[in-house]
Coordinates of C-alpha atoms in Angstrom, one line a residue:
Chain A
A11 CA 13.7 0.4 -38.4
D12 CA 15.9 -1.0 -41.4
P13 CA 16.6 -4.4 -41.0
T14 CA 19.4 -4.4 -43.3
A15 CA 21.0 -2.1 -41.0
I16 CA 19.9 -3.8 -37.9
A17 CA 21.2 -7.1 -39.2
G18 CA 24.7 -5.2 -40.6
A19 CA 25.2 -3.8 -37.1
T20 CA 24.3 -7.0 -35.3
D21 CA 27.1 -8.7 -37.4
R22 CA 29.4 -6.0 -36.6
N23 CA 29.0 -6.3 -32.8
G24 CA 29.5 -9.9 -33.0
Q25 CA 33.1 -9.0 -34.2
L26 CA 34.5 -6.4 -32.0
T27 CA 37.3 -7.0 -29.5
K28 CA 35.4 -7.7 -26.4
P29 CA 33.7 -11.0 -25.2
P30 CA 30.2 -11.6 -26.8
G31 CA 27.7 -9.3 -24.6
A32 CA 30.3 -7.6 -22.4
L33 CA 29.3 -4.1 -23.1
G34 CA 25.6 -5.0 -21.8
R35 CA 22.8 -2.6 -22.6
L36 CA 25.4 -0.6 -24.9
E37 CA 25.2 -3.2 -27.4
D38 CA 21.2 -3.2 -27.7
L39 CA 21.2 0.5 -28.0
A40 CA 23.8 0.8 -30.8
I41 CA 22.3 -1.6 -33.0
W42 CA 18.6 -0.1 -32.1
Y43 CA 20.2 3.3 -33.0
A44 CA 22.0 1.6 -36.2
G45 CA 18.5 0.5 -37.2
W46 CA 16.5 3.8 -37.0
R47 CA 19.7 5.6 -38.8
G48 CA 19.9 2.9 -41.6
T49 CA 23.4 2.3 -41.1
D50 CA 25.5 -0.4 -39.5
R51 CA 28.3 1.9 -38.4
P52 CA 26.2 5.1 -37.6
T53 CA 27.6 8.3 -35.6
I54 CA 25.9 11.1 -33.7
K55 CA 26.8 14.1 -34.9
A56 CA 23.6 16.7 -34.4
P57 CA 21.7 16.1 -31.3
Q58 CA 18.9 18.1 -31.2
V59 CA 17.2 19.4 -27.4
I60 CA 14.2 21.0 -27.5
V61 CA 12.5 22.4 -24.6
F62 CA 8.5 23.3 -24.8
A63 CA 7.2 25.5 -22.5
G64 CA 3.2 26.0 -21.6
S65 CA 1.3 27.8 -19.3
H66 CA -1.4 25.6 -17.1
G67 CA -4.9 27.1 -15.9
V68 CA -5.0 24.5 -13.2
C69 CA -2.5 26.6 -11.6
A70 CA -5.3 28.3 -10.3
Q71 CA -6.2 25.2 -8.3
G72 CA -2.8 25.7 -6.0
V73 CA -1.1 22.4 -7.6
S74 CA 2.3 23.7 -7.6
A75 CA 4.9 24.6 -4.9
F76 CA 5.8 27.5 -7.3
P77 CA 4.1 30.5 -8.6
P78 CA 2.9 30.3 -12.6
E79 CA 5.0 33.2 -13.5
V80 CA 8.2 30.9 -13.2
T81 CA 7.6 29.5 -16.4
A82 CA 8.1 32.3 -18.5
Q83 CA 11.0 33.2 -16.2
M84 CA 12.5 29.8 -16.9
V85 CA 12.0 30.8 -20.4
A86 CA 14.0 33.7 -20.1
N87 CA 16.8 31.5 -18.4
F88 CA 16.9 29.3 -20.9
E89 CA 17.5 31.6 -23.7
H90 CA 20.2 33.2 -21.7
G91 CA 22.0 30.0 -21.1
G92 CA 21.7 29.4 -17.3
A93 CA 19.3 26.5 -17.0
A94 CA 20.6 22.9 -16.1
I95 CA 19.3 21.9 -19.9
N96 CA 21.9 24.4 -21.3
Q97 CA 24.8 23.5 -19.7
L98 CA 24.3 19.5 -20.3
S99 CA 22.7 20.5 -24.1
K100 CA 26.6 22.2 -24.5
L101 CA 28.2 19.6 -22.6
Y102 CA 26.8 16.7 -25.2
G103 CA 27.1 19.2 -28.0
A104 CA 23.5 19.5 -28.5
K105 CA 21.7 22.1 -30.4
M106 CA 19.3 23.5 -28.1
D107 CA 16.0 24.9 -29.0
V108 CA 13.2 26.5 -26.7
H109 CA 9.6 27.2 -28.0
A110 CA 7.4 29.0 -25.6
L111 CA 3.6 28.3 -26.4
E112 CA 1.4 31.0 -25.7
L113 CA 2.5 31.3 -21.8
D114 CA 0.1 34.3 -21.7
N115 CA -3.0 32.4 -22.7
P116 CA -3.2 29.5 -20.2
T117 CA -4.7 26.1 -20.7
A118 CA -8.4 26.3 -19.4
D119 CA -8.5 24.8 -16.0
F120 CA -9.6 21.3 -16.6
T121 CA -11.7 20.4 -13.6
V122 CA -13.9 23.1 -15.0
A123 CA -13.6 22.8 -19.0
P124 CA -11.3 20.9 -21.4
A125 CA -8.0 22.4 -21.4
M126 CA -7.5 23.1 -25.2
T127 CA -9.7 23.9 -28.0
E128 CA -9.6 21.4 -30.8
A129 CA -7.7 23.8 -32.9
E130 CA -5.3 24.4 -30.1
V131 CA -4.4 21.2 -29.3
V132 CA -3.8 20.7 -33.2
S133 CA -1.5 24.1 -32.9
A134 CA 0.5 22.9 -30.4
L135 CA 1.0 19.4 -31.8
R136 CA 2.1 21.2 -35.2
T137 CA 4.4 23.7 -33.0
G138 CA 6.2 20.5 -31.7
W139 CA 6.4 18.7 -35.5
D140 CA 7.7 21.6 -37.1
A141 CA 10.5 22.1 -34.3
V142 CA 12.2 19.1 -35.1
D143 CA 15.1 19.6 -37.3
P144 CA 15.0 17.0 -40.0
N145 CA 19.0 16.8 -40.0
A146 CA 19.1 16.2 -36.4
D147 CA 20.4 12.3 -35.5
L148 CA 19.0 12.4 -32.0
L149 CA 16.1 14.2 -30.1
V150 CA 15.4 14.8 -26.9
T151 CA 12.1 16.9 -26.0
G152 CA 12.2 18.6 -22.7
E153 CA 9.4 20.6 -20.8
M154 CA 8.8 23.8 -18.5
G155 CA 5.4 24.6 -17.4
I156 CA 4.6 25.1 -13.5
G157 CA 1.8 22.9 -12.8
N158 CA 2.4 20.3 -15.5
T159 CA 2.9 17.3 -13.3
T160 CA -0.8 17.6 -12.3
S161 CA -1.5 17.6 -16.2
A162 CA 0.6 14.7 -16.7
A163 CA -0.9 12.7 -13.9
A164 CA -4.3 13.3 -15.5
V165 CA -3.3 12.1 -19.0
A166 CA -1.5 9.2 -17.3
A167 CA -4.5 8.1 -15.4
A168 CA -6.8 8.8 -18.3
I169 CA -5.0 6.5 -20.8
M170 CA -3.7 4.1 -18.5
G171 CA -6.3 3.6 -16.1
G172 CA -6.1 3.7 -12.4
T173 CA -7.1 6.4 -9.5
A174 CA -5.5 9.9 -9.2
T175 CA -3.5 8.6 -6.2
E176 CA -1.7 6.0 -8.1
W177 CA -0.6 8.8 -10.9
T178 CA -0.1 11.8 -8.9
G179 CA 3.2 12.7 -7.4
R180 CA 5.4 15.9 -5.6
G181 CA 6.4 17.6 -8.9
T182 CA 8.5 20.3 -8.1
G183 CA 7.7 19.4 -4.3
V184 CA 4.7 20.1 -3.1
D185 CA 4.0 19.4 0.9
D186 CA 1.7 16.8 2.0
A187 CA -1.6 19.1 1.9
G188 CA -0.1 20.4 -1.8
L189 CA -0.5 16.6 -2.6
A190 CA -3.7 16.1 -1.3
R191 CA -5.1 19.0 -3.4
K192 CA -3.2 17.6 -6.4
T193 CA -4.6 14.6 -6.4
D194 CA -8.2 15.8 -5.8
V195 CA -7.7 17.8 -8.7
V196 CA -6.7 15.3 -11.0
A197 CA -9.6 13.1 -9.8
R198 CA -11.8 15.9 -10.8
G199 CA -10.2 16.2 -13.9
L200 CA -10.8 12.6 -14.7
A201 CA -14.5 12.4 -13.4
L202 CA -15.2 15.5 -15.7
H203 CA -14.1 14.6 -18.9
D204 CA -14.9 11.7 -21.2
V205 CA -11.3 10.5 -21.9
S206 CA -11.3 7.0 -23.4
D207 CA -9.2 8.4 -26.6
P208 CA -5.7 8.7 -25.9
L209 CA -5.6 12.3 -27.9
E210 CA -8.8 13.5 -26.6
A211 CA -7.2 12.8 -23.1
L212 CA -4.1 14.9 -24.2
R213 CA -6.8 17.6 -25.5
C214 CA -8.7 17.6 -22.1
L215 CA -6.4 17.0 -19.4
G216 CA -2.7 18.1 -21.0
G217 CA -1.0 21.0 -21.8
R218 CA 0.3 22.8 -24.8
E219 CA 4.1 21.7 -24.2
L220 CA 2.9 17.9 -23.5
A221 CA 1.2 18.1 -26.9
A222 CA 4.1 19.6 -28.8
I223 CA 6.3 17.2 -27.0
A224 CA 3.7 14.4 -28.8
G225 CA 4.2 15.9 -32.2
A226 CA 7.5 16.3 -32.0
I227 CA 7.9 12.5 -31.2
A228 CA 6.0 11.8 -34.1
A229 CA 7.8 13.8 -36.5
A230 CA 11.2 12.6 -35.5
R231 CA 9.5 9.0 -36.1
T232 CA 8.9 9.9 -40.0
Y233 CA 12.5 11.5 -39.9
R234 CA 13.9 8.3 -38.2
I235 CA 15.4 10.6 -35.4
P236 CA 15.8 8.0 -32.4
V237 CA 14.5 10.0 -29.4
I238 CA 15.5 9.9 -25.6
L239 CA 12.4 10.3 -23.5
D240 CA 12.6 12.4 -20.6
G241 CA 10.7 12.2 -17.2
F242 CA 7.0 12.0 -16.2
I243 CA 6.0 14.8 -18.2
C244 CA 7.6 13.7 -21.1
T245 CA 6.6 9.7 -21.0
A246 CA 2.5 10.6 -20.2
A247 CA 2.9 12.9 -23.6
A248 CA 4.9 10.0 -25.6
A249 CA 2.5 7.3 -24.0
T250 CA -0.7 9.2 -25.8
L251 CA 0.8 7.9 -29.0
A252 CA 1.8 4.7 -28.1
K253 CA -1.6 4.1 -26.9
T254 CA -3.1 5.4 -30.5
V255 CA -0.6 3.3 -32.3
S256 CA 1.3 0.3 -31.2
G257 CA 4.8 0.6 -31.6
A258 CA 4.5 4.5 -32.1
L259 CA 7.6 4.9 -29.2
D260 CA 10.0 2.4 -30.9
H261 CA 12.3 4.7 -32.1
T262 CA 12.6 6.0 -28.3
V263 CA 14.4 4.7 -25.1
A264 CA 13.9 6.0 -21.7
G265 CA 16.7 8.1 -20.9
H266 CA 16.3 8.1 -17.2
L267 CA 13.7 7.0 -14.0
S268 CA 12.3 9.9 -12.7
A269 CA 11.9 10.6 -8.8
E270 CA 8.5 11.4 -9.8
G271 CA 6.5 8.7 -8.0
A272 CA 4.5 7.6 -10.9
H273 CA 7.1 7.2 -13.6
R274 CA 8.2 3.9 -13.0
K275 CA 4.7 2.9 -13.3
L276 CA 4.6 4.8 -16.9
L277 CA 7.5 3.5 -17.7
D278 CA 6.4 -0.1 -17.5
A279 CA 3.1 0.6 -19.1
I280 CA 4.9 1.5 -22.4
E281 CA 7.5 -1.1 -21.8
K282 CA 10.9 0.9 -21.6
E283 CA 13.7 0.3 -19.0
P284 CA 15.4 3.4 -18.3
L285 CA 18.9 4.3 -18.8
L286 CA 19.8 6.1 -15.8
Q287 CA 18.2 6.2 -12.5
L288 CA 20.2 9.2 -10.7
G289 CA 17.1 10.8 -8.8
L290 CA 16.5 13.7 -11.0
R291 CA 12.9 15.4 -10.9
L292 CA 13.8 18.3 -12.9
G293 CA 12.4 18.1 -16.1
E294 CA 13.7 20.3 -19.0
G295 CA 14.7 17.4 -20.6
S296 CA 17.7 17.0 -18.2
G297 CA 17.5 13.3 -17.5
A298 CA 17.3 12.4 -21.0
A299 CA 20.2 15.0 -22.2
L300 CA 22.5 13.2 -19.5
A301 CA 21.7 10.0 -21.3
I302 CA 22.9 11.6 -24.7
G303 CA 26.3 10.8 -22.9
V304 CA 25.6 7.3 -22.5
L305 CA 24.3 6.7 -26.1
Q306 CA 27.2 8.6 -27.5
G307 CA 29.4 6.1 -25.7
A308 CA 27.3 2.9 -27.1
V309 CA 27.6 4.5 -30.5
A310 CA 31.3 5.5 -30.3
C311 CA 32.3 1.9 -29.1
H312 CA 30.2 0.4 -31.7
S313 CA 31.5 2.6 -34.7
G314 CA 35.1 2.8 -33.5
M315 CA 36.1 -0.1 -32.2
A316 CA 38.3 -2.7 -34.3
T317 CA 37.5 -6.1 -34.8
F318 CA 38.9 -9.2 -33.6
A319 CA 40.4 -9.5 -37.6
E320 CA 41.6 -6.1 -37.5
A321 CA 43.3 -6.1 -34.1
G322 CA 44.8 -9.6 -34.6
V323 CA 43.0 -10.8 -31.3
A324 CA 42.2 -14.4 -30.6
G325 CA 38.7 -14.9 -30.1
A326 CA 37.1 -17.1 -27.1
Chain B
A21 CA 38.3 16.4 0.9
D22 CA 38.0 20.5 1.6
P23 CA 35.1 21.7 3.9
T24 CA 35.3 25.2 3.1
A25 CA 34.6 24.2 -0.5
I26 CA 31.9 21.5 0.3
A27 CA 30.3 24.4 2.3
G28 CA 30.7 27.1 -0.6
A29 CA 29.4 24.3 -2.9
T30 CA 26.3 23.4 -0.8
D31 CA 25.6 27.1 -0.7
R32 CA 25.5 27.7 -4.4
N33 CA 23.5 24.1 -5.1
G34 CA 20.8 25.7 -3.0
Q35 CA 20.7 29.0 -5.2
L36 CA 20.6 27.0 -8.7
T37 CA 17.7 27.8 -10.5
K38 CA 15.8 24.3 -10.1
P39 CA 13.5 23.2 -7.0
P40 CA 15.9 21.9 -4.2
G41 CA 17.1 18.4 -4.8
A42 CA 15.8 18.3 -8.2
L43 CA 18.9 17.0 -9.9
G44 CA 18.8 14.2 -7.8
R45 CA 22.3 12.6 -7.4
L46 CA 24.0 15.0 -9.7
E47 CA 24.0 17.3 -6.8
D48 CA 25.7 15.2 -4.8
L49 CA 28.4 14.5 -6.7
A50 CA 28.8 17.8 -7.6
I51 CA 29.2 18.6 -4.3
W52 CA 31.6 15.6 -3.3
Y53 CA 33.9 16.7 -6.3
A54 CA 34.1 20.2 -5.1
G55 CA 35.4 19.1 -1.8
W56 CA 38.0 17.2 -3.3
R57 CA 39.2 19.9 -5.7
G58 CA 38.8 22.6 -3.3
T59 CA 36.9 24.9 -4.8
D60 CA 33.2 25.7 -4.7
R61 CA 33.1 26.0 -8.8
P62 CA 35.0 23.4 -10.0
T63 CA 35.6 22.0 -13.5
I64 CA 36.4 19.2 -15.2
K65 CA 39.3 19.8 -17.5
A66 CA 41.8 16.9 -17.6
P67 CA 40.2 13.5 -17.1
Q68 CA 42.9 10.8 -17.4
V69 CA 42.2 7.1 -17.9
I70 CA 44.7 4.4 -17.1
V71 CA 44.8 0.9 -18.4
F72 CA 47.1 -1.4 -16.7
A73 CA 47.7 -4.8 -17.7
G74 CA 48.9 -7.8 -15.9
S75 CA 49.8 -11.7 -16.7
H76 CA 48.4 -14.2 -14.4
G77 CA 50.1 -17.4 -13.5
V78 CA 46.9 -18.5 -12.5
C79 CA 45.8 -19.1 -16.4
A80 CA 47.4 -22.5 -16.3
Q81 CA 44.4 -23.7 -14.1
G82 CA 42.1 -23.1 -17.2
V83 CA 39.9 -20.2 -15.5
S84 CA 39.2 -18.0 -18.4
A85 CA 37.5 -18.7 -21.8
F86 CA 40.1 -16.6 -23.4
P87 CA 43.7 -17.8 -24.0
P88 CA 46.7 -15.6 -22.2
E89 CA 48.4 -14.1 -25.2
V90 CA 44.9 -12.2 -25.7
T91 CA 46.4 -9.8 -22.8
A92 CA 49.3 -8.5 -25.0
Q93 CA 47.0 -8.5 -28.1
M94 CA 44.7 -6.4 -26.2
V95 CA 47.8 -3.9 -25.4
A96 CA 48.4 -3.7 -28.9
N97 CA 44.6 -3.0 -29.2
F98 CA 44.9 -0.2 -26.6
E99 CA 47.7 1.4 -28.2
H100 CA 46.3 1.5 -31.7
G101 CA 43.0 3.0 -30.6
G102 CA 41.0 0.0 -31.4
A103 CA 39.4 -1.0 -28.1
A104 CA 35.8 0.2 -26.4
I105 CA 38.2 2.2 -23.5
N106 CA 40.0 4.0 -26.4
Q107 CA 36.3 4.9 -28.1
L108 CA 35.1 6.6 -24.4
S109 CA 38.3 8.1 -23.3
K110 CA 38.3 9.9 -26.8
L111 CA 34.7 10.9 -26.4
Y112 CA 34.4 12.2 -22.8
G113 CA 37.9 14.3 -23.5
A114 CA 40.2 11.9 -21.7
K115 CA 43.7 11.5 -21.7
M116 CA 44.4 7.6 -22.2
D117 CA 47.3 5.7 -20.7
V118 CA 48.5 2.3 -20.9
H119 CA 51.0 0.3 -18.7
A120 CA 51.8 -3.5 -19.4
L121 CA 53.3 -4.8 -16.2
E122 CA 55.5 -7.7 -17.1
L123 CA 53.6 -9.5 -19.4
D124 CA 56.0 -11.8 -20.3
N125 CA 56.7 -12.6 -16.5
P126 CA 53.2 -13.6 -15.4
T127 CA 52.6 -13.9 -11.7
A128 CA 53.4 -17.4 -10.0
D129 CA 49.9 -19.7 -10.2
F130 CA 48.2 -18.9 -6.4
T131 CA 47.2 -22.2 -6.0
V132 CA 50.8 -23.3 -5.5
A133 CA 52.8 -20.1 -4.5
P134 CA 52.1 -16.3 -3.6
A135 CA 51.5 -14.7 -6.7
M136 CA 54.2 -11.9 -6.2
T137 CA 57.1 -11.7 -4.3
E138 CA 57.3 -8.3 -1.8
A139 CA 59.3 -6.9 -4.1
E140 CA 57.4 -7.7 -7.2
V141 CA 53.9 -6.3 -5.4
V142 CA 55.7 -3.3 -4.1
S143 CA 57.2 -2.4 -7.9
A144 CA 53.7 -2.9 -9.1
L145 CA 52.2 -0.4 -6.8
R146 CA 54.8 2.1 -7.4
T147 CA 53.8 1.6 -11.2
G148 CA 50.5 2.5 -10.4
W149 CA 51.4 5.7 -8.3
D150 CA 53.7 6.9 -10.8
A151 CA 51.3 6.5 -13.6
V152 CA 48.9 9.0 -12.2
D153 CA 49.4 12.4 -13.6
P154 CA 49.2 14.9 -11.0
N155 CA 47.7 17.8 -13.0
A156 CA 44.7 15.1 -13.9
D157 CA 41.3 16.5 -12.3
L158 CA 39.7 13.0 -12.7
L159 CA 41.3 9.4 -12.7
V160 CA 39.9 6.2 -14.0
T161 CA 41.8 3.0 -13.4
G162 CA 40.8 0.3 -15.9
E163 CA 42.7 -3.1 -16.5
M164 CA 43.1 -5.9 -18.7
G165 CA 44.7 -9.3 -17.7
I166 CA 43.3 -12.7 -18.7
G167 CA 42.8 -14.7 -15.5
N168 CA 42.4 -11.6 -13.4
T169 CA 38.5 -12.0 -12.3
T170 CA 40.1 -15.0 -10.9
S171 CA 42.3 -13.4 -8.7
A172 CA 40.2 -10.6 -7.7
A173 CA 37.4 -13.1 -6.6
A174 CA 40.3 -14.5 -4.5
V175 CA 41.5 -11.2 -3.2
A176 CA 37.8 -10.0 -2.4
A177 CA 36.8 -13.4 -0.7
A178 CA 40.1 -12.9 1.3
I179 CA 39.4 -9.6 2.4
M180 CA 36.0 -9.5 2.7
G181 CA 35.3 -13.1 4.3
G182 CA 32.6 -15.8 2.4
T183 CA 33.1 -18.6 0.7
A184 CA 34.9 -19.0 -2.8
T185 CA 31.3 -19.7 -4.6
E186 CA 30.1 -16.1 -3.3
W187 CA 32.9 -14.1 -5.0
T188 CA 33.5 -16.5 -8.0
G189 CA 31.7 -15.5 -11.0
R190 CA 31.8 -15.8 -15.2
G191 CA 34.3 -13.4 -16.2
T192 CA 34.3 -13.0 -19.6
G193 CA 32.0 -15.7 -20.0
V194 CA 33.1 -19.3 -18.8
D195 CA 30.8 -21.9 -18.6
D196 CA 29.2 -24.2 -15.9
A197 CA 32.5 -26.4 -15.9
G198 CA 34.8 -23.6 -16.5
L199 CA 33.0 -21.6 -13.4
A200 CA 33.3 -24.9 -11.0
R201 CA 36.9 -24.8 -12.2
K202 CA 37.3 -21.2 -11.3
T203 CA 35.5 -21.8 -7.8
D204 CA 37.7 -24.4 -6.7
V205 CA 40.9 -22.5 -7.9
V206 CA 40.0 -19.6 -5.7
A207 CA 38.8 -22.1 -2.8
R208 CA 42.7 -23.7 -3.1
G209 CA 44.2 -20.1 -3.0
L210 CA 42.3 -18.9 0.1
A211 CA 43.3 -22.4 1.9
L212 CA 47.1 -22.0 0.9
H213 CA 47.7 -18.2 1.7
D214 CA 47.6 -16.6 5.0
V215 CA 45.7 -13.4 3.8
S216 CA 44.6 -11.8 7.2
D217 CA 46.4 -8.4 6.0
P218 CA 44.5 -6.8 3.1
L219 CA 47.9 -5.9 1.1
E220 CA 49.1 -9.5 1.8
A221 CA 45.7 -10.5 0.0
L222 CA 47.2 -8.4 -2.9
R223 CA 50.4 -10.1 -2.9
C224 CA 49.6 -13.6 -2.6
L225 CA 46.2 -13.7 -4.7
G226 CA 46.4 -10.4 -6.7
G227 CA 48.0 -9.6 -10.1
R228 CA 50.6 -6.5 -11.1
E229 CA 47.5 -4.6 -12.7
L230 CA 45.7 -4.9 -9.4
A231 CA 48.3 -3.9 -7.5
A232 CA 48.8 -0.8 -9.8
I233 CA 45.5 0.3 -9.4
A234 CA 45.4 0.1 -5.8
G235 CA 48.8 2.4 -6.3
A236 CA 47.2 4.5 -8.6
I237 CA 44.0 5.2 -6.4
A238 CA 46.1 6.0 -3.4
A239 CA 48.1 8.3 -5.4
A240 CA 45.3 10.1 -6.4
R241 CA 44.3 10.5 -2.7
T242 CA 47.5 12.4 -2.3
Y243 CA 47.0 14.7 -5.2
R244 CA 43.2 15.3 -4.6
I245 CA 42.0 13.5 -7.8
P246 CA 38.6 12.2 -7.3
V247 CA 38.4 8.8 -9.0
I248 CA 35.7 6.7 -10.7
L249 CA 35.9 3.1 -9.9
D250 CA 35.3 0.4 -12.5
G251 CA 34.0 -3.0 -12.2
F252 CA 35.0 -6.0 -10.0
I253 CA 38.6 -6.3 -10.7
C254 CA 38.9 -2.4 -10.1
T255 CA 36.7 -2.6 -6.9
A256 CA 38.4 -5.7 -5.7
A257 CA 41.9 -3.7 -5.8
A258 CA 40.8 -0.7 -4.4
A259 CA 38.5 -2.5 -1.7
T260 CA 42.3 -3.8 -0.2
L261 CA 42.9 0.1 0.5
A262 CA 39.5 0.4 2.4
K263 CA 40.2 -2.6 4.5
T264 CA 44.1 -1.2 5.0
V265 CA 43.0 2.4 6.0
S266 CA 39.2 3.4 6.9
G267 CA 37.9 6.0 4.6
A268 CA 40.5 5.3 2.3
L269 CA 38.4 5.5 -0.9
D270 CA 36.0 8.7 -0.2
H271 CA 37.8 10.3 -2.7
T272 CA 36.1 7.5 -5.2
V273 CA 32.5 6.9 -6.7
A274 CA 31.5 3.8 -8.2
G275 CA 30.9 4.3 -11.9
H276 CA 28.8 1.3 -12.4
L277 CA 27.4 -1.8 -11.7
S278 CA 29.3 -4.9 -13.5
A279 CA 27.3 -7.9 -14.7
E280 CA 30.0 -9.9 -12.5
G281 CA 27.9 -11.5 -9.9
A282 CA 30.0 -10.5 -6.8
H283 CA 30.0 -7.0 -7.9
R284 CA 27.1 -5.8 -5.8
K285 CA 28.3 -7.4 -2.7
L286 CA 31.6 -5.8 -3.2
L287 CA 30.1 -2.5 -3.5
D288 CA 28.3 -3.0 -0.5
A289 CA 30.8 -3.8 1.4
I290 CA 32.9 -0.7 0.5
E291 CA 29.4 1.2 1.0
K292 CA 29.5 2.6 -2.8
E293 CA 26.5 3.1 -4.9
P294 CA 26.7 2.8 -8.4
L295 CA 26.4 5.7 -10.6
L296 CA 25.4 3.4 -13.7
Q297 CA 23.6 -0.4 -14.0
L298 CA 24.0 -1.2 -17.9
G299 CA 25.2 -4.9 -17.4
L300 CA 28.8 -4.1 -18.8
R301 CA 31.2 -6.5 -17.9
L302 CA 34.2 -5.6 -20.0
G303 CA 36.9 -4.1 -17.9
E304 CA 39.1 -2.0 -19.2
G305 CA 38.0 1.0 -17.2
S306 CA 34.8 0.9 -19.5
G307 CA 32.2 1.3 -17.2
A308 CA 33.8 4.1 -15.3
A309 CA 34.8 5.7 -18.5
L310 CA 31.0 5.7 -19.4
A311 CA 30.6 7.4 -15.7
I312 CA 33.0 10.3 -16.5
G313 CA 29.9 11.6 -18.9
V314 CA 27.7 11.6 -16.1
L315 CA 30.2 13.4 -13.6
Q316 CA 30.8 16.0 -16.4
G317 CA 27.0 16.6 -16.7
A318 CA 26.8 17.0 -12.5
V319 CA 30.0 19.6 -12.7
A320 CA 28.9 21.3 -15.6
C321 CA 25.2 21.8 -14.2
H322 CA 26.8 22.8 -10.6
S323 CA 29.1 25.1 -11.9
G324 CA 27.2 26.5 -15.1
M325 CA 23.5 27.3 -14.1
A326 CA 22.4 30.5 -13.1
T327 CA 21.7 31.5 -9.5
F328 CA 17.5 32.5 -8.7
A329 CA 19.2 35.9 -8.2
E330 CA 21.2 35.9 -11.3
A331 CA 18.3 34.8 -13.7
G332 CA 15.5 36.7 -11.9
V333 CA 13.7 33.9 -11.3
A334 CA 11.0 33.4 -8.4
G335 CA 11.7 30.7 -5.4
A336 CA 9.6 27.9 -3.9

């Protein structure tokens, strides 16, 4: 982030026609955004939402309430404008892109082999990197992939420590038997692979869409594009970067707290406080997209408000 | 609310391309909105934000960090588009109206006399009622009035019970001595007036902008316009309606939790869970306006998403 822009934005914030601090977290958000965009009076004109889709070999273990073909069906729904993320992207003026990553070639079932080869994970990371529009001024990375909360739970447990039980949740809505099965699958994956390195955890336990998200978030950093993180899966992918390079998520903010049980624990681990807590657990980038509206509000106030001097208003 | 529209919206919600419940509170919001608008597939096209401003005689007691002339200065700022609420109204496509209520004729200092006569409070209620555009499809009622957190604390204490200390907060940012002074002022107001009737509490301890807010919220009910409540002052005004007629706030949702200390207690008392918790304490309707974006997101998903059948997606 640009210290001059941060200083300028902080100074401007102090002059706006409001009691000091009265816009609460919106003030911090606007200054953070200004720092990454390198200007003390930024605007948000070109948000980009990218939805990455992947297929998971671990679905063979019966970890999801939905059949795996739903992934491709939902990609078609994204392309035809019928999903939740389409409505939210349109509402907040974001360009939405969809990248389906080899849906006909699922990752390996991580209870028997690494989910991806090195070449495969690198390819997925690159797809994510290349998907980012360098001219975007805000990025949301969403995902679709039946089975991917299982994968995210395994990645989170691998990089943060703790048991499979602590990190495994109900995803799209498995019942108690399904949750027990999922938890066992995660435990077996953790036992099978040597996952002391975060990117190796992403390769052995992750999925193509998780790797693509990590690649996109890293690309956004080089372009100084602030990122709004979505729910559990997006955060697990992002956390592999934070565990690899300290501060790697400084250009990101947590868009929301998902209803997926372990999301709070994961956000705590990367020291992010969510902007919204509305019980969403859909994925697609939906929670983060909803937070675009909040960030736009923060930036609109910061850059559009009159100062005390401009408005002729007496200070405290 | 229209039970047929609620049933239709609930049915539609169950068919949308998402796991059941995966949009969390957005689903409840959309169904609630549909019920009040009387259609199972509503849209939000004409939000209205109204900012009411009033002058408070109780300012003579030194209850605010800002001088009373700031009220008129901020009204000018609203009219020139320089305040936070202007930026948020513009961002979310809301029409914004400003009503200054006799700023040169402050209410009486409620530590010595009733804040308003019966004629004055009725006039303010009517101003609020008449300010609502019957063609609006969403309403935010904001306020500006140096001294009005003192007034709101007194009204809240009068109608909900409890001590002045429990209901009095720092407002725009008074120091410890200021807070002690404010609390004493509220206690003296409560001791002076017979406030067993909620509307009498509004008259004796409230302000013109609080009465106008109550009038506007009541008018919105007759027009079936859903209302997003703002912070402590707006909620105190609204609560006088809830205490007068049970269910009077069923067409409202709490937009945010203000940083003003007693707001949570007041929301609990009217059984409203805030949509946002971002530490705002500005007033003007700013927290509620920020929630317009969230409600628009809820309604956009509900009315714009494809069903499982339309999209050819397999259910769970």
